[in-house]
XYZ file of N, CA, C and O in Angstrom:
752
model
N 86.349 27.907 6.269
C 86.442 27.050 7.727
C 86.469 28.039 8.535
O 87.292 29.429 8.620
N 85.755 27.377 9.567
C 85.416 27.545 11.369
C 86.712 28.054 11.884
O 87.486 27.518 12.225
N 86.428 28.425 12.980
C 87.409 29.616 13.640
C 88.048 27.927 14.263
O 88.734 28.368 15.179
N 86.476 27.239 14.818
C 86.770 26.207 15.862
C 87.787 25.719 15.187
O 88.601 24.726 15.351
N 87.700 25.148 13.684
C 88.711 24.093 12.959
C 90.536 24.653 12.967
O 91.596 23.590 13.400
N 90.044 25.678 13.084
C 91.337 26.665 12.981
C 92.166 26.293 13.960
O 93.262 25.710 14.361
N 91.092 26.721 15.624
C 92.229 26.818 16.452
C 92.690 25.075 16.885
O 93.488 24.980 17.424
N 91.946 24.659 16.251
C 92.322 22.679 16.476
C 93.200 22.444 16.178
O 93.433 21.707 16.583
N 93.281 23.104 14.862
C 94.622 22.386 14.142
C 95.674 23.092 14.311
O 96.981 22.419 15.169
N 95.932 24.043 15.092
C 96.860 25.023 15.627
C 97.399 23.602 17.134
O 98.093 23.504 17.542
N 95.956 23.937 17.766
C 95.518 22.799 19.009
C 96.282 21.200 18.658
O 98.004 21.065 19.574
N 96.822 21.438 17.873
C 97.276 19.231 17.707
C 98.498 19.658 17.049
O 99.488 18.964 17.548
N 98.963 21.085 16.611
C 100.471 21.082 15.406
C 101.417 21.386 16.806
O 101.917 20.291 17.376
N 100.602 21.690 18.246
C 101.072 22.957 19.511
C 101.328 21.579 20.275
O 102.980 20.838 20.848
N 100.365 20.125 19.887
C 100.064 18.924 21.124
C 100.792 18.028 20.715
O 102.643 16.939 21.049
N 101.936 17.991 19.047
C 102.888 17.442 18.671
C 104.104 17.674 18.518
O 104.932 16.455 19.086
N 103.904 18.915 18.843
C 105.126 19.708 19.459
C 105.679 19.133 20.402
O 107.073 19.362 21.494
N 104.857 19.671 21.685
C 105.261 19.453 22.507
C 105.533 17.630 23.385
O 106.349 17.728 24.443
N 104.931 17.060 22.436
C 105.016 15.174 22.154
C 106.535 15.025 22.173
O 107.293 14.435 23.051
N 106.179 15.438 21.046
C 108.703 15.238 20.320
C 109.305 16.032 21.667
O 110.216 15.394 21.665
N 109.361 17.543 21.522
C 110.016 18.074 22.769
C 109.981 16.531 23.743
O 110.957 16.864 24.680
N 109.045 16.547 24.389
C 109.016 15.557 25.876
C 109.638 14.264 26.327
O 110.105 13.787 26.431
N 109.600 14.207 24.356
C 110.390 12.863 24.224
C 111.759 12.943 24.119
O 112.737 11.915 24.287
N 112.362 13.984 23.387
C 113.705 14.006 22.869
C 114.699 14.338 24.461
O 115.708 14.315 24.846
N 113.573 14.882 26.013
C 114.465 14.875 27.055
C 114.530 14.148 27.893
O 114.951 14.428 29.132
N 113.531 13.222 27.784
C 113.316 12.035 28.696
C 114.366 10.662 28.102
O 114.054 10.692 26.862
N 114.888 10.034 29.412
C 115.956 9.507 28.567
C 115.349 7.941 27.940
O 114.317 7.449 29.416
N 115.475 7.759 27.046
C 114.654 6.427 26.422
C 115.497 4.903 25.723
O 116.413 5.644 25.650
N 114.858 4.058 25.985
C 116.304 3.027 25.208
C 115.998 2.576 24.125
O 114.187 2.663 23.564
N 116.815 2.924 22.810
C 116.839 3.149 21.616
C 117.806 2.179 20.977
O 118.335 1.299 21.355
N 116.634 1.326 20.235
C 117.188 0.033 19.282
C 117.586 0.858 17.946
O 117.258 2.120 17.697
N 118.686 -0.291 17.169
C 118.939 0.059 16.121
C 117.648 0.000 15.284
O 116.868 -0.779 15.531
N 117.668 0.319 13.479
C 117.046 0.786 12.873
C 117.131 0.271 11.490
O 116.531 0.451 10.941
N 118.414 0.023 11.509
C 118.847 0.049 9.947
C 119.859 1.739 10.294
O 119.514 2.845 10.242
N 121.094 1.352 9.015
C 122.217 2.822 9.034
C 122.061 3.297 9.941
O 122.318 2.636 10.996
N 121.960 4.245 10.497
C 122.373 5.639 11.647
C 120.735 5.573 11.895
O 121.541 6.541 12.528
N 120.185 5.367 11.836
C 118.609 5.229 12.337
C 118.499 4.797 13.705
O 119.150 3.421 13.747
N 117.857 5.102 14.714
C 117.446 4.375 15.987
C 115.535 4.545 16.053
O 115.041 5.123 15.250
N 114.904 3.732 16.550
C 114.165 3.365 16.613
C 113.684 4.051 18.134
O 114.679 2.622 19.467
N 112.309 4.188 19.184
C 112.514 4.077 20.465
C 110.865 3.779 20.391
O 109.704 4.197 19.824
N 110.381 2.843 21.109
C 108.963 2.696 21.059
C 108.774 2.381 22.784
O 109.175 2.395 23.714
N 107.399 3.471 22.914
C 107.190 4.096 23.850
C 105.422 3.353 24.235
O 104.360 3.371 22.881
N 104.204 4.203 25.491
C 103.283 4.148 25.638
C 102.159 5.201 25.812
O 103.260 6.073 26.937
N 101.901 5.721 25.054
C 100.966 6.895 25.093
C 100.285 6.746 27.044
O 99.486 5.737 27.502
N 100.666 7.911 28.129
C 99.977 7.031 29.349
C 99.109 7.191 29.724
O 98.104 6.050 30.929
N 98.311 8.379 28.578
C 96.142 8.081 29.042
C 95.886 6.601 28.543
O 95.090 6.135 28.741
N 96.130 7.104 27.011
C 94.763 5.646 25.998
C 95.588 4.430 26.322
O 95.503 3.629 26.236
N 97.287 4.611 27.054
C 97.716 3.406 26.476
C 98.626 2.377 25.164
O 98.887 1.399 24.568
N 97.735 3.862 23.889
C 98.290 3.483 22.625
C 99.699 3.023 22.711
O 100.510 4.368 22.505
N 100.137 2.374 22.022
C 101.889 2.028 21.979
C 102.338 3.691 20.508
O 101.018 3.763 19.536
N 103.176 4.005 20.784
C 103.782 5.054 19.291
C 105.393 4.151 19.613
O 105.852 4.496 20.107
N 105.631 4.390 18.464
C 107.777 4.633 18.229
C 108.173 5.551 17.099
O 107.190 6.501 16.463
N 109.418 6.012 17.489
C 109.904 7.365 16.702
C 111.221 6.763 16.517
O 112.710 5.972 16.704
N 111.461 6.797 15.255
C 112.243 7.309 14.407
C 113.029 7.972 14.855
O 112.853 9.308 14.157
N 114.530 7.828 14.943
C 115.375 9.282 15.056
C 116.536 8.872 14.135
O 117.066 8.035 13.275
N 117.038 9.672 13.576
C 118.155 9.818 12.734
C 119.062 11.504 13.309
O 118.523 12.490 13.212
N 120.284 11.295 13.733
C 121.522 12.329 13.838
C 121.871 13.084 12.816
O 122.346 12.014 11.963
N 122.191 13.950 12.062
C 122.956 14.590 11.496
C 124.456 14.381 11.566
O 124.342 14.056 12.545
N 125.036 14.219 10.207
C 126.112 14.139 10.879
C 127.504 14.913 10.796
O 128.553 14.498 11.133
N 126.402 15.844 10.535
C 127.463 17.298 11.470
C 126.756 17.788 12.232
O 126.145 18.215 12.346
N 127.862 18.653 13.156
C 127.180 19.823 13.947
C 126.747 21.056 13.525
O 127.630 21.066 12.273
N 125.789 22.254 13.752
C 125.626 23.231 13.015
C 125.787 24.027 14.179
O 125.580 23.891 15.489
N 126.000 25.460 14.463
C 126.264 26.498 15.091
C 125.829 27.797 14.880
O 126.152 27.680 13.645
N 125.346 29.101 16.019
C 125.385 30.272 15.406
C 125.865 30.566 16.744
O 126.576 30.158 17.446
N 125.202 32.117 17.142
C 125.842 32.354 18.007
C 124.996 32.251 19.965
O 125.887 32.878 20.505
N 124.094 31.272 19.456
C 123.563 31.120 20.175
C 123.747 29.683 20.836
O 123.763 29.654 22.156
N 123.726 29.113 19.944
C 123.752 27.765 20.108
C 124.644 26.436 19.185
O 124.830 26.966 18.047
N 124.847 25.222 19.628
C 125.676 24.488 19.104
C 125.256 23.516 18.978
O 124.578 22.220 19.923
N 125.042 21.853 18.232
C 124.646 20.750 17.867
C 124.772 19.854 17.132
O 124.351 20.569 15.740
N 123.975 19.404 17.006
C 123.343 18.235 16.274
C 122.065 18.139 15.722
O 121.068 17.913 16.646
N 121.324 18.369 14.594
C 120.250 18.195 14.184
C 119.702 17.162 14.303
O 120.717 16.047 13.745
N 118.198 16.568 14.571
C 117.568 15.314 13.751
C 116.309 15.619 13.047
O 115.968 16.628 13.493
N 116.141 14.724 12.803
C 115.225 14.391 12.204
C 114.270 13.018 12.580
O 115.226 11.685 13.093
N 112.910 13.282 13.029
C 111.906 12.041 13.941
C 110.963 12.055 12.531
O 110.352 13.004 12.225
N 110.920 10.704 12.857
C 109.524 10.260 12.203
C 108.843 9.537 13.313
O 108.848 8.794 14.417
N 107.076 10.100 13.498
C 106.408 9.542 15.320
C 105.388 8.882 14.378
O 104.848 9.185 13.547
N 105.101 7.825 14.932
C 103.671 6.835 14.988
C 103.124 5.906 15.132
O 103.400 5.522 16.552
N 102.283 6.427 15.590
C 101.672 5.184 16.408
C 100.523 4.378 15.430
O 100.257 4.218 15.068
N 99.013 4.385 16.706
C 98.143 3.734 15.765
C 98.267 1.931 17.047
O 98.429 1.756 17.424
N 97.434 0.899 16.380
C 97.325 -0.354 17.263
C 98.147 -1.520 15.996
O 98.593 -1.034 15.464
N 98.198 -2.570 16.366
C 99.393 -2.833 16.107
C 98.540 -3.347 14.845
O 98.633 -3.926 13.246
N 96.776 -4.046 14.549
C 96.230 -3.510 13.779
C 96.063 -2.503 12.746
O 95.643 -3.106 11.448
N 96.237 -1.159 12.496
C 96.300 -0.245 11.690
C 97.189 0.709 12.068
O 96.843 1.893 13.408
N 98.494 0.402 12.083
C 99.549 1.867 12.364
C 99.600 2.593 11.450
O 99.253 2.508 10.216
N 100.099 4.075 12.095
C 100.058 5.015 11.121
C 100.895 6.122 11.361
O 101.227 6.038 12.465
N 100.950 6.884 10.493
C 102.115 7.834 10.438
C 101.405 9.365 11.170
O 100.375 9.474 11.104
N 101.997 9.976 12.394
C 101.353 11.107 12.939
C 101.936 11.949 12.875
O 101.259 13.403 12.429
N 103.566 12.118 12.634
C 104.155 13.810 12.573
C 105.325 12.996 11.850
O 106.224 11.875 12.452
N 106.361 14.357 11.685
C 107.677 14.257 11.167
C 107.924 15.939 11.752
O 107.498 16.402 11.644
N 109.111 15.738 12.153
C 110.050 16.876 12.516
C 111.451 17.111 12.193
O 112.549 16.001 11.978
N 111.909 17.735 12.078
C 113.494 18.703 11.924
C 113.560 19.893 13.183
O 112.633 20.622 13.896
N 114.449 19.151 14.391
C 114.493 19.572 15.366
C 116.274 20.444 14.948
O 117.083 19.647 15.335
N 116.363 21.226 15.319
C 117.245 21.833 15.212
C 118.283 22.289 16.680
O 117.444 22.849 17.079
N 119.549 22.487 16.720
C 120.396 22.858 17.876
C 119.953 24.268 17.909
O 120.606 25.225 18.559
N 119.288 25.166 16.878
C 120.044 26.894 16.757
C 118.815 26.984 16.913
O 117.516 26.544 15.982
N 118.093 28.576 16.723
C 116.960 29.100 16.780
C 116.662 29.764 14.944
O 117.862 29.899 14.605
N 115.533 29.074 14.460
C 115.368 29.504 13.217
C 114.962 30.364 13.150
O 114.428 31.296 14.169
N 115.189 31.377 12.018
C 114.954 32.499 11.089
C 113.101 32.913 10.792
O 112.472 31.805 11.449
N 113.048 33.770 11.052
C 111.483 34.246 10.340
C 111.133 33.863 10.141
O 111.555 33.449 8.999
N 109.801 33.247 10.177
C 108.740 32.283 8.774
C 108.657 33.230 7.359
O 108.664 35.029 8.097
N 108.542 33.060 6.606
C 108.319 33.283 5.382
C 107.124 33.617 4.825
O 106.135 35.152 4.352
N 106.166 32.846 5.140
C 104.735 33.074 5.394
C 103.815 32.264 6.690
O 104.521 31.717 7.596
N 102.228 32.206 6.533
C 101.423 31.293 7.778
C 100.397 30.231 6.717
O 100.543 30.085 5.428
N 100.258 29.530 6.658
C 99.548 28.238 6.447
C 98.437 28.534 6.035
O 98.464 29.814 7.197
N 97.838 28.259 5.291
C 96.356 29.061 4.155
C 95.830 28.554 5.934
O 94.769 28.671 5.479
N 95.687 26.899 5.833
C 94.509 26.090 7.087
C 94.966 26.595 8.061
O 93.292 27.257 9.046
N 95.614 26.830 9.297
C 95.771 26.755 10.701
C 96.634 28.449 11.184
O 96.775 28.844 11.816
N 97.542 29.031 9.776
C 98.343 30.070 10.236
C 99.069 30.558 10.985
O 99.775 30.836 11.792
N 99.547 28.759 11.189
C 101.105 29.054 11.664
C 101.997 29.033 10.819
O 102.077 29.296 9.556
N 103.174 29.674 11.793
C 104.641 30.519 10.726
C 104.960 29.251 10.163
O 105.221 28.163 10.361
N 105.336 29.040 8.758
C 106.028 28.999 8.479
C 107.618 29.658 6.491
O 107.793 30.941 6.822
N 108.189 28.525 7.416
C 109.933 28.640 6.480
C 109.776 28.162 5.270
O 109.285 27.168 5.611
N 110.436 28.813 4.008
C 110.301 28.431 3.230
C 111.794 27.572 3.296
O 112.674 27.414 3.739
N 111.609 26.123 2.867
C 113.325 25.347 2.893
C 112.849 24.596 1.925
O 112.720 24.451 1.256
N 114.835 24.554 1.567
C 115.620 23.375 0.576
C 115.921 21.949 0.672
O 116.440 22.257 1.947
N 115.107 20.963 0.740
C 115.301 19.661 0.618
C 116.293 19.180 -0.351
O 115.676 19.108 -1.537
N 117.604 18.602 -0.422
C 118.200 18.307 -1.712
C 118.347 16.837 -1.293
O 118.943 16.653 -0.242
N 117.993 15.356 -1.900
C 117.424 14.383 -1.434
C 118.621 13.485 -2.880
O 117.986 13.618 -4.136
N 119.463 13.409 -2.281
C 120.331 12.829 -3.012
C 120.514 14.015 -4.223
O 121.383 15.428 -3.863
N 120.759 13.731 -6.024
C 120.759 15.177 -6.596
C 119.494 15.629 -6.710
O 119.126 16.354 -7.751
N 118.613 15.643 -6.923
C 116.958 16.030 -6.304
C 116.582 17.202 -5.335
O 116.868 17.004 -4.090
N 116.733 18.434 -6.334
C 115.539 19.151 -5.385
C 114.391 19.427 -5.209
O 113.893 19.800 -5.240
N 113.953 20.227 -3.990
C 112.734 20.231 -3.451
C 112.702 21.071 -2.941
O 113.238 21.294 -1.921
N 111.561 22.184 -2.522
C 111.154 23.154 -1.491
C 110.029 23.120 -1.242
O 108.920 22.654 -1.781
N 110.019 23.215 -0.116
C 108.665 22.954 0.850
C 108.407 24.221 2.239
O 109.348 25.472 2.001
N 107.972 24.633 2.610
C 106.535 25.579 3.317
C 106.540 25.204 4.095
O 105.396 23.987 4.474
N 107.923 24.552 5.656
C 107.592 23.372 6.263
C 106.825 24.620 7.960
O 107.457 26.111 8.761
N 106.111 24.089 8.143
C 105.715 24.782 9.623
C 106.689 24.591 10.715
O 107.069 24.062 11.020
N 106.750 25.838 11.479
C 108.075 26.215 12.692
C 106.745 26.372 13.675
O 105.752 26.425 14.174
N 107.592 25.184 14.948
C 106.580 24.771 16.596
C 106.916 26.084 16.748
O 107.624 26.895 16.422
N 106.106 26.278 18.222
C 106.233 27.692 18.973
C 108.137 27.187 19.726
O 108.324 28.517 20.237
N 108.732 26.549 19.491
C 109.749 27.022 20.516
C 111.064 27.282 19.430
O 112.317 27.178 19.857
N 110.578 28.002 17.670
C 111.397 28.192 17.500
C 112.452 28.504 16.982
O 113.831 27.921 16.693
N 112.406 26.033 17.069
C 113.951 25.184 17.239
C 113.287 23.872 16.208
O 114.416 23.293 15.728
N 111.939 23.874 16.062
C 111.399 22.666 15.306
C 110.127 23.141 13.893
O 109.974 24.077 14.522
N 110.738 22.560 12.839
C 110.323 22.347 11.898
C 109.144 21.037 11.932
O 109.631 20.065 12.513
N 107.637 21.358 11.257
C 107.108 19.796 11.427
C 106.833 19.691 10.076
O 106.685 20.262 9.128
N 107.074 18.627 9.869
C 107.555 17.750 7.851
C 106.183 17.213 7.196
O 105.948 16.701 8.093
N 105.856 17.610 6.301
C 104.584 16.689 6.019
C 105.203 15.298 5.673
O 106.480 14.778 5.028
N 104.563 14.626 5.017
C 104.699 13.693 4.537
C 105.567 13.053 3.407
O 106.158 12.612 3.415
N 105.472 14.294 2.390
C 106.399 13.528 1.164
C 107.499 14.061 1.098
O 108.192 13.804 0.887
N 107.527 14.876 1.977
C 108.830 15.204 1.974
C 110.009 14.164 3.068
O 110.815 14.164 2.884
N 108.662 13.754 4.031
C 109.622 12.946 4.981
C 110.071 11.599 3.927
O 110.440 11.030 4.353
N 108.943 11.807 3.023
C 109.478 9.936 1.748
C 110.764 10.451 0.812
O 111.578 9.592 0.915
N 110.821 12.027 0.577
C 112.212 11.866 -0.001
C 113.166 12.103 0.847
O 113.586 11.373 0.266
N 113.236 12.096 2.192
C 114.259 12.206 3.189
C 114.570 10.723 2.664
O 116.046 10.374 2.822
N 113.898 9.831 3.528
C 114.838 8.366 3.524
C 113.919 7.320 1.991
O 115.250 6.292 2.547
N 114.103 7.502 1.239
C 114.467 7.792 0.273
C 116.040 7.768 -0.299
O 116.177 7.077 -1.403
N 115.973 8.559 0.014
C 117.907 9.596 -0.341
C 119.028 8.336 -0.391
O 118.503 7.491 0.586
N 119.387 7.296 -1.981
C 120.639 6.864 -1.460
C 121.897 7.039 -0.315
O 122.159 6.202 -0.583
N 121.876 8.292 -1.133
C 123.883 8.903 -0.307
C 123.526 9.889 0.626
O 123.527 9.503 2.161
N 123.149 11.168 0.716
C 122.980 11.803 1.315
C 121.387 13.056 1.400
O 121.139 13.258 0.344
N 120.554 13.005 2.694
C 119.841 14.331 2.686
C 120.543 15.705 3.560
O 120.920 15.577 4.608
N 119.587 16.442 2.219
C 120.669 18.222 2.693
C 119.474 19.096 3.012
O 118.919 18.782 2.261
N 119.102 19.788 4.255
C 117.926 20.465 4.509
C 118.610 21.722 4.855
O 119.502 22.064 5.927
N 118.061 22.880 3.457
C 118.449 24.195 3.359
C 117.778 25.483 4.929
O 116.129 25.416 3.836
N 117.858 25.679 5.743
C 116.788 26.709 6.114
C 117.534 27.884 7.037
O 118.455 27.695 7.085
N 116.958 29.315 7.239
C 117.531 30.013 7.891
C 117.376 30.233 9.502
O 116.076 30.176 10.169
N 118.743 30.781 9.886
C 118.555 30.584 11.428
C 118.232 32.140 12.086
O 118.064 33.271 11.269
N 118.416 32.828 13.220
C 117.777 33.979 13.640
C 118.620 34.575 13.246
O 118.017 36.189 13.152
N 119.597 34.716 12.497
C 120.527 35.981 11.502
C 120.331 35.801 10.577
O 120.939 36.610 9.857
N 119.267 35.382 9.869
C 118.329 35.350 8.158
C 120.499 34.458 8.332
O 120.059 34.599 6.243
N 120.691 33.800 8.698
C 122.043 32.775 7.849
C 121.755 32.162 6.947
O 120.483 31.168 7.906
N 122.207 30.657 5.653
C 121.607 29.516 5.018
C 122.005 29.104 6.561
O 123.181 28.893 6.472
N 121.466 27.708 7.023
C 122.395 26.722 7.079
C 121.627 25.409 6.641
O 120.828 25.357 6.484
N 123.001 24.417 6.388
C 122.492 23.103 5.972
C 122.468 21.887 7.040
O 123.735 21.586 7.515
N 121.522 21.256 7.128
C 121.247 19.903 8.262
C 121.868 19.286 6.880
O 121.187 18.580 6.214
N 122.836 17.874 7.091
C 123.217 16.846 6.592
C 122.958 15.704 6.843
O 123.506 15.478 7.785
N 122.135 15.212 6.848
C 121.699 13.131 6.864
C 122.500 12.538 5.943
O 122.280 12.798 4.999
N 122.169 11.503 6.261
C 122.759 10.133 5.904
C 121.526 8.953 5.879
O 121.548 8.265 6.992
N 120.528 8.945 5.695
C 119.599 8.382 6.146
C 119.241 7.004 5.154
O 118.208 6.256 5.668
N 120.122 6.409 4.163
C 120.090 5.293 3.978
C 120.041 4.208 4.806
O 121.051 4.487 5.704
N 119.263 3.070 4.926
C 119.941 1.671 5.622
C 118.580 1.521 6.869
O 118.609 0.663 7.122
N 117.778 2.701 6.749
C 116.369 2.703 7.027
C 115.959 1.176 6.657
O 115.319 0.614 6.123
N 115.345 0.795 7.562
C 114.872 -0.401 8.093
C 113.203 -0.493 7.412
O 112.634 -0.266 8.230
N 113.137 -0.656 6.000
C 111.438 -0.075 5.904
C 110.079 -1.311 6.413
O 109.468 -1.089 6.258
N 110.991 -2.176 6.577
C 109.793 -3.302 7.676
C 109.562 -2.779 8.570
O 108.355 -2.514 8.935
N 110.387 -2.099 9.584
C 110.273 -1.608 10.906
C 109.916 -0.478 10.935
O 108.381 0.103 11.407
N 109.422 0.008 9.600
C 109.142 1.347 9.661
C 108.054 1.438 8.994
O 106.643 1.872 9.175
N 107.524 0.301 8.305
C 105.800 -0.460 7.285
C 104.951 -0.473 8.812
O 103.897 -0.616 8.624
N 105.615 -1.726 9.985
C 105.355 -2.415 10.419
C 104.523 -1.321 11.740
O 103.382 -0.891 12.567
N 105.420 -0.089 12.001
C 104.860 1.433 13.009
C 104.330 1.993 12.311
O 103.472 2.596 13.520
N 104.451 2.366 11.329
C 103.690 4.004 10.354
C 102.522 3.114 9.584
O 101.901 3.817 9.205
N 102.449 2.109 8.984
C 101.897 1.512 8.314
C 102.653 1.908 6.880
O 103.686 1.993 7.026
N 102.092 1.345 5.519
C 102.345 1.253 4.042
C 102.483 2.847 4.042
O 102.299 3.155 2.600
N 102.475 3.425 4.286
C 102.762 4.887 4.304
C 103.922 5.352 3.344
O 103.647 6.228 2.230
N 104.832 5.186 3.715
C 106.340 5.262 2.538
C 106.238 4.324 2.070
O 107.689 4.331 1.334
N 105.578 3.571 1.688
C 105.833 1.796 0.021
C 105.890 3.095 -1.300
O 104.820 3.706 -1.317
């Protein structure tokens, strides 16, 4: 695999991270999307393409020596009305993430090993860490595990002091019809 492909993939992850950071810092009108989920619709200013972001705030705050706040889980979808698709998902932390455990095989992006407990099922994932060291880029499979949880989803990761932190979410109730309309049939 050539350096151009790797550089392109890293640039793409960086752009998605920047988009998510921008969207989280701009006040937008949110609408309910079932359960504790919210949904924001916007339009790419350059292309005019619509995109939507489903957001879920954690049930509890988390804190470290530096920061305190509620983690959030975001699902970003886009495309056209005729061909919607999933773009990316992310876990945004109010605290600084710990050191990476490894690097992505394809892109060399730093990754941390995280544990996702959806209901009573444990899953281990290696999630890419964004350049802000507060955001994990979440894969499609882990996103599906989280949204299919009937009661709670817990995500364990390490903070900058190498302590284990757990973000607790209540993902049940997401309007799957809304999600399918925005993201396509990827999570069915």
